[in-house]
Amino acid sequence: MSVPMVDLKVQYETIKEEIDRAVLGVIQSTHFILGPHGKALEEAIAAYHGVKHAVAVASGTDALHLALIAAGIKPGDEVITTPFTFIATAEAISYVGGVPVFIDIDPVTFNMDVAKLEAAVTPKTRAVIPVHLYGQAVEMDPLMAIARKHGLKVIEDCAQSFGAGYKSRKTGSFGDLGCFSFFPSKNLGCYGDGGMVITNDADLAEQMLSLRNHGSRVRYYHDRIGFNSRLDEIQAAILRVKFKHIDTYNAKRRQNAMTYNSILSAAGVRTPSELTNTVHVFHQYTIRVKNRDAVKERLDKGGVTSSMIYYPVPLHLQEAYRNLGMKPGSLRGAEEAAREVLSLPMYPELTEAQIQAVAEAVKKAM
Ligand SMILES: Cc1ncc(COP(=O)(O)O)c(C=O)c1O
């Protein structure tokens, strides 16, 4: 047995007929850009999150970039975020000329440590981007209270957390804007690139609609310099099919995580923690291992399971952010996580036998 990190083929096989029909329908309609599927998907995703507006865009990175423009972030503005995320979170800040300000993470959840947020606020701070990493929500109540006190915009990075909950609400519905990625391996993924922004603010939604389409709301009239960042109809049609199954997919991920937990925690492995007020959707199933690199090497050689390191270098120590002048040791929680995290195969269709094989291989490699 050889278990991959993600198996998109096995999922496609289970929904093949619906997907094929949806894709063919778009081709036959020849309505490829900004059509009925995109609009229906936006309505369905807004309703799912209990928000008023959703605007589909071309990727999760674009969702963050355009959200920051809509939120009015300007060159020199400081935006507080986590160093332990995919670089797109910080890149979006850099695209608008903003300065990413990294604060350390909570070693239990791997998310931004909200207790460190207020101390990082300066007169130049304009926004905060919490990232719901691996599928678990950031502590949004205290975060929102600090943001509101200091007049900061909140842009949630929900690229890994579609369907995740905090208290009784879903991630993306707390801040001013919530940004999603539909990259193929995400909890809700299309068959290419895609993204979405949700908001309750009609003005922000209007701006997003304009920004994604060359600064235009009326054809060939351009109110601002915008972008070509539309979700195409084929991807929207695929997402509408997959969206019908998202709660089942997330429930299966949770069940798989519990199966992993029961085998691995009995063996003394540091398994992921789910806080009591969150519903974790396990975009990644990530353990902590002191001798991580040696364990990963043994797993790679054993050939039973794939494993991945998300992320080996925190953003404050990346070459791309050398200009920030941050040194090793400045954000110890993130640096230690980068040395110890190891993500194991996780997708809804994993079988119990596969999970057992992976867990046994991990135990043997420790
Ligand atoms: C936390 C995070 N933010 C942003 C992105 C960017 O999304 P995309 O790849 O759709 O541009 C990703 C995914 O790749 C991500 O994991």
Short mmCIF file of N, CA and C in Angstrom, two decimals, residues 221-313:
data_model
loop_
_atom_site.label_atom_id
_atom_site.label_comp_id
_atom_site.label_asym_id
_atom_site.label_seq_id
_atom_site.Cartn_x
_atom_site.Cartn_y
_atom_site.Cartn_z
N TYR A 221 -17.21 50.96 -19.41
CA TYR A 221 -17.07 52.16 -18.56
C TYR A 221 -16.26 51.73 -17.34
N HIS A 222 -15.13 52.41 -17.10
CA HIS A 222 -14.19 51.95 -16.07
C HIS A 222 -14.00 53.03 -15.01
N ASP A 223 -14.44 52.72 -13.80
CA ASP A 223 -14.40 53.69 -12.71
C ASP A 223 -13.04 53.73 -12.02
N ARG A 224 -12.28 52.67 -12.16
CA ARG A 224 -10.99 52.57 -11.48
C ARG A 224 -10.14 51.57 -12.26
N ILE A 225 -8.85 51.51 -11.90
CA ILE A 225 -8.00 50.49 -12.50
C ILE A 225 -8.28 49.18 -11.76
N GLY A 226 -8.75 48.21 -12.51
CA GLY A 226 -9.08 46.93 -11.88
C GLY A 226 -8.21 45.81 -12.43
N PHE A 227 -8.76 44.61 -12.39
CA PHE A 227 -8.00 43.41 -12.76
C PHE A 227 -8.89 42.49 -13.58
N ASN A 228 -8.24 41.52 -14.24
CA ASN A 228 -8.99 40.42 -14.82
C ASN A 228 -8.90 39.28 -13.82
N SER A 229 -9.88 39.16 -12.94
CA SER A 229 -9.84 38.13 -11.91
C SER A 229 -11.24 37.54 -11.72
N ARG A 230 -11.69 36.85 -12.79
CA ARG A 230 -13.03 36.26 -12.72
C ARG A 230 -12.90 34.74 -12.61
N LEU A 231 -13.84 34.14 -11.92
CA LEU A 231 -13.90 32.68 -11.86
C LEU A 231 -14.64 32.23 -13.12
N ASP A 232 -14.05 31.31 -13.90
CA ASP A 232 -14.76 30.95 -15.14
C ASP A 232 -15.91 29.98 -14.86
N GLU A 233 -16.81 29.91 -15.82
CA GLU A 233 -18.06 29.16 -15.61
C GLU A 233 -17.83 27.66 -15.46
N ILE A 234 -16.81 27.12 -16.12
CA ILE A 234 -16.56 25.68 -15.97
C ILE A 234 -16.19 25.39 -14.52
N GLN A 235 -15.32 26.23 -13.95
CA GLN A 235 -14.93 26.02 -12.54
C GLN A 235 -16.14 26.23 -11.61
N ALA A 236 -16.95 27.24 -11.92
CA ALA A 236 -18.12 27.51 -11.07
C ALA A 236 -19.10 26.33 -11.12
N ALA A 237 -19.27 25.75 -12.30
CA ALA A 237 -20.19 24.62 -12.45
C ALA A 237 -19.67 23.42 -11.65
N ILE A 238 -18.36 23.18 -11.71
CA ILE A 238 -17.75 22.08 -10.94
C ILE A 238 -17.94 22.33 -9.45
N LEU A 239 -17.71 23.57 -9.04
CA LEU A 239 -17.84 23.90 -7.61
C LEU A 239 -19.27 23.74 -7.12
N ARG A 240 -20.24 24.03 -7.98
CA ARG A 240 -21.64 23.87 -7.56
C ARG A 240 -21.94 22.39 -7.28
N VAL A 241 -21.36 21.51 -8.08
CA VAL A 241 -21.56 20.07 -7.83
C VAL A 241 -20.88 19.69 -6.51
N LYS A 242 -19.64 20.11 -6.33
CA LYS A 242 -18.89 19.69 -5.14
C LYS A 242 -19.43 20.34 -3.86
N PHE A 243 -19.94 21.57 -4.00
CA PHE A 243 -20.47 22.29 -2.84
C PHE A 243 -21.62 21.51 -2.18
N LYS A 244 -22.40 20.79 -2.99
CA LYS A 244 -23.52 20.00 -2.43
C LYS A 244 -23.01 18.96 -1.43
N HIS A 245 -21.75 18.55 -1.59
CA HIS A 245 -21.19 17.48 -0.74
C HIS A 245 -20.27 18.01 0.36
N ILE A 246 -20.10 19.32 0.46
CA ILE A 246 -19.02 19.84 1.32
C ILE A 246 -19.19 19.42 2.79
N ASP A 247 -20.41 19.43 3.29
CA ASP A 247 -20.56 19.06 4.72
C ASP A 247 -20.22 17.58 4.94
N THR A 248 -20.57 16.75 3.98
CA THR A 248 -20.22 15.31 4.07
C THR A 248 -18.69 15.16 3.98
N TYR A 249 -18.09 15.87 3.04
CA TYR A 249 -16.63 15.78 2.90
C TYR A 249 -15.93 16.20 4.20
N ASN A 250 -16.39 17.32 4.77
CA ASN A 250 -15.75 17.80 6.00
C ASN A 250 -15.99 16.84 7.17
N ALA A 251 -17.19 16.27 7.22
CA ALA A 251 -17.49 15.30 8.30
C ALA A 251 -16.56 14.09 8.18
N LYS A 252 -16.30 13.66 6.94
CA LYS A 252 -15.42 12.50 6.73
C LYS A 252 -13.97 12.85 7.12
N ARG A 253 -13.56 14.06 6.79
CA ARG A 253 -12.21 14.49 7.22
C ARG A 253 -12.09 14.43 8.74
N ARG A 254 -13.13 14.91 9.42
CA ARG A 254 -13.11 14.91 10.89
C ARG A 254 -13.05 13.47 11.43
N GLN A 255 -13.85 12.62 10.81
CA GLN A 255 -13.86 11.22 11.23
C GLN A 255 -12.47 10.59 11.02
N ASN A 256 -11.87 10.88 9.88
CA ASN A 256 -10.52 10.35 9.60
C ASN A 256 -9.51 10.86 10.63
N ALA A 257 -9.66 12.13 11.00
CA ALA A 257 -8.74 12.70 11.99
C ALA A 257 -8.89 11.98 13.33
N MET A 258 -10.13 11.66 13.70
CA MET A 258 -10.36 10.96 14.98
C MET A 258 -9.73 9.57 14.93
N THR A 259 -9.83 8.92 13.78
CA THR A 259 -9.22 7.58 13.65
C THR A 259 -7.70 7.68 13.81
N TYR A 260 -7.10 8.64 13.11
CA TYR A 260 -5.66 8.87 13.28
C TYR A 260 -5.33 9.12 14.76
N ASN A 261 -6.13 10.04 15.37
CA ASN A 261 -5.87 10.41 16.78
C ASN A 261 -5.86 9.19 17.68
N SER A 262 -6.85 8.31 17.48
CA SER A 262 -6.98 7.19 18.42
C SER A 262 -5.77 6.27 18.33
N ILE A 263 -5.21 6.10 17.14
CA ILE A 263 -4.04 5.22 17.02
C ILE A 263 -2.77 5.95 17.48
N LEU A 264 -2.63 7.18 17.02
CA LEU A 264 -1.34 7.88 17.24
C LEU A 264 -1.19 8.40 18.66
N SER A 265 -2.28 8.92 19.26
CA SER A 265 -2.08 9.47 20.61
C SER A 265 -1.80 8.34 21.61
N ALA A 266 -2.37 7.15 21.34
CA ALA A 266 -2.06 5.99 22.20
C ALA A 266 -0.57 5.65 22.13
N ALA A 267 0.05 6.01 21.00
CA ALA A 267 1.49 5.73 20.84
C ALA A 267 2.35 6.91 21.27
N GLY A 268 1.73 7.92 21.87
CA GLY A 268 2.49 9.05 22.40
C GLY A 268 2.83 10.14 21.39
N VAL A 269 2.20 10.08 20.21
CA VAL A 269 2.46 11.10 19.18
C VAL A 269 1.65 12.36 19.53
N ARG A 270 2.23 13.55 19.26
CA ARG A 270 1.50 14.81 19.52
C ARG A 270 0.55 15.08 18.35
N THR A 271 -0.70 14.70 18.56
CA THR A 271 -1.71 14.82 17.52
C THR A 271 -2.33 16.22 17.55
N PRO A 272 -3.06 16.63 16.49
CA PRO A 272 -3.63 17.98 16.47
C PRO A 272 -4.70 18.17 17.55
N SER A 273 -4.78 19.39 18.08
CA SER A 273 -5.79 19.70 19.10
C SER A 273 -6.94 20.46 18.46
N GLU A 274 -8.13 20.13 18.88
CA GLU A 274 -9.30 20.89 18.44
C GLU A 274 -9.83 21.64 19.65
N LEU A 275 -9.83 22.97 19.58
CA LEU A 275 -10.34 23.76 20.71
C LEU A 275 -11.84 23.52 20.87
N THR A 276 -12.33 23.67 22.10
CA THR A 276 -13.73 23.30 22.37
C THR A 276 -14.72 24.19 21.60
N ASN A 277 -14.34 25.45 21.33
CA ASN A 277 -15.31 26.32 20.65
C ASN A 277 -15.12 26.37 19.13
N THR A 278 -14.34 25.44 18.58
CA THR A 278 -14.16 25.42 17.12
C THR A 278 -14.61 24.09 16.53
N VAL A 279 -14.97 24.15 15.25
CA VAL A 279 -15.18 22.92 14.49
C VAL A 279 -14.07 22.88 13.44
N HIS A 280 -13.11 22.00 13.67
CA HIS A 280 -11.93 21.85 12.82
C HIS A 280 -12.34 21.05 11.57
N VAL A 281 -11.95 21.51 10.39
CA VAL A 281 -12.30 20.74 9.18
C VAL A 281 -11.09 20.03 8.56
N PHE A 282 -9.99 20.00 9.30
CA PHE A 282 -8.83 19.18 8.92
C PHE A 282 -8.48 19.26 7.44
N HIS A 283 -8.26 20.49 6.97
CA HIS A 283 -7.66 20.61 5.64
C HIS A 283 -6.34 19.84 5.64
N GLN A 284 -5.61 19.98 6.74
CA GLN A 284 -4.41 19.15 6.97
C GLN A 284 -4.56 18.44 8.30
N TYR A 285 -3.98 17.25 8.36
CA TYR A 285 -3.85 16.54 9.63
C TYR A 285 -2.36 16.59 9.97
N THR A 286 -2.03 17.39 10.98
CA THR A 286 -0.62 17.73 11.21
C THR A 286 -0.19 17.35 12.62
N ILE A 287 0.82 16.49 12.69
CA ILE A 287 1.37 16.09 13.99
C ILE A 287 2.65 16.88 14.26
N ARG A 288 3.10 16.85 15.52
CA ARG A 288 4.39 17.49 15.87
C ARG A 288 5.35 16.39 16.27
N VAL A 289 6.55 16.45 15.70
CA VAL A 289 7.55 15.42 15.95
C VAL A 289 8.89 16.10 16.20
N LYS A 290 9.50 15.77 17.35
CA LYS A 290 10.77 16.43 17.71
C LYS A 290 11.87 16.16 16.67
N ASN A 291 12.02 14.86 16.29
CA ASN A 291 13.05 14.51 15.29
C ASN A 291 12.41 14.40 13.91
N ARG A 292 11.65 15.44 13.55
CA ARG A 292 10.82 15.42 12.35
C ARG A 292 11.57 15.01 11.07
N ASP A 293 12.73 15.63 10.82
CA ASP A 293 13.39 15.37 9.53
C ASP A 293 13.79 13.91 9.40
N ALA A 294 14.26 13.32 10.51
CA ALA A 294 14.65 11.90 10.48
C ALA A 294 13.42 11.02 10.27
N VAL A 295 12.33 11.38 10.94
CA VAL A 295 11.09 10.59 10.80
C VAL A 295 10.58 10.68 9.36
N LYS A 296 10.60 11.88 8.81
CA LYS A 296 10.11 12.05 7.43
C LYS A 296 10.97 11.23 6.46
N GLU A 297 12.28 11.24 6.69
CA GLU A 297 13.16 10.49 5.80
C GLU A 297 12.84 8.99 5.86
N ARG A 298 12.60 8.51 7.09
CA ARG A 298 12.27 7.08 7.22
C ARG A 298 10.93 6.78 6.54
N LEU A 299 9.97 7.69 6.66
CA LEU A 299 8.67 7.49 6.00
C LEU A 299 8.84 7.47 4.48
N ASP A 300 9.64 8.42 3.98
CA ASP A 300 9.86 8.49 2.53
C ASP A 300 10.48 7.18 2.03
N LYS A 301 11.47 6.69 2.79
CA LYS A 301 12.15 5.45 2.38
C LYS A 301 11.22 4.24 2.48
N GLY A 302 10.35 4.24 3.50
CA GLY A 302 9.46 3.10 3.73
C GLY A 302 8.44 2.92 2.60
N GLY A 303 8.06 4.02 1.95
CA GLY A 303 7.18 3.93 0.79
C GLY A 303 5.71 3.64 1.10
N VAL A 304 5.32 3.58 2.39
CA VAL A 304 3.92 3.29 2.72
C VAL A 304 3.09 4.56 2.63
N THR A 305 3.65 5.65 3.06
CA THR A 305 2.87 6.89 3.09
C THR A 305 3.66 8.11 2.63
N SER A 306 2.94 9.02 1.99
CA SER A 306 3.50 10.34 1.72
C SER A 306 3.37 11.16 3.00
N SER A 307 4.14 12.23 3.10
CA SER A 307 3.97 13.19 4.19
C SER A 307 4.52 14.51 3.66
N MET A 308 4.06 15.61 4.27
CA MET A 308 4.50 16.92 3.78
C MET A 308 4.76 17.85 4.95
N ILE A 309 5.61 18.85 4.69
CA ILE A 309 5.91 19.84 5.72
C ILE A 309 5.27 21.17 5.31
N TYR A 310 4.21 21.52 6.00
CA TYR A 310 3.56 22.83 5.80
C TYR A 310 3.76 23.63 7.07
N TYR A 311 4.75 24.47 7.21
CA TYR A 311 5.66 25.01 6.23
C TYR A 311 7.07 24.96 6.80
N PRO A 312 8.06 24.68 5.98
CA PRO A 312 9.41 24.47 6.53
C PRO A 312 10.11 25.76 6.97
N VAL A 313 9.74 26.90 6.39
CA VAL A 313 10.38 28.17 6.75
C VAL A 313 9.29 29.20 7.02
#
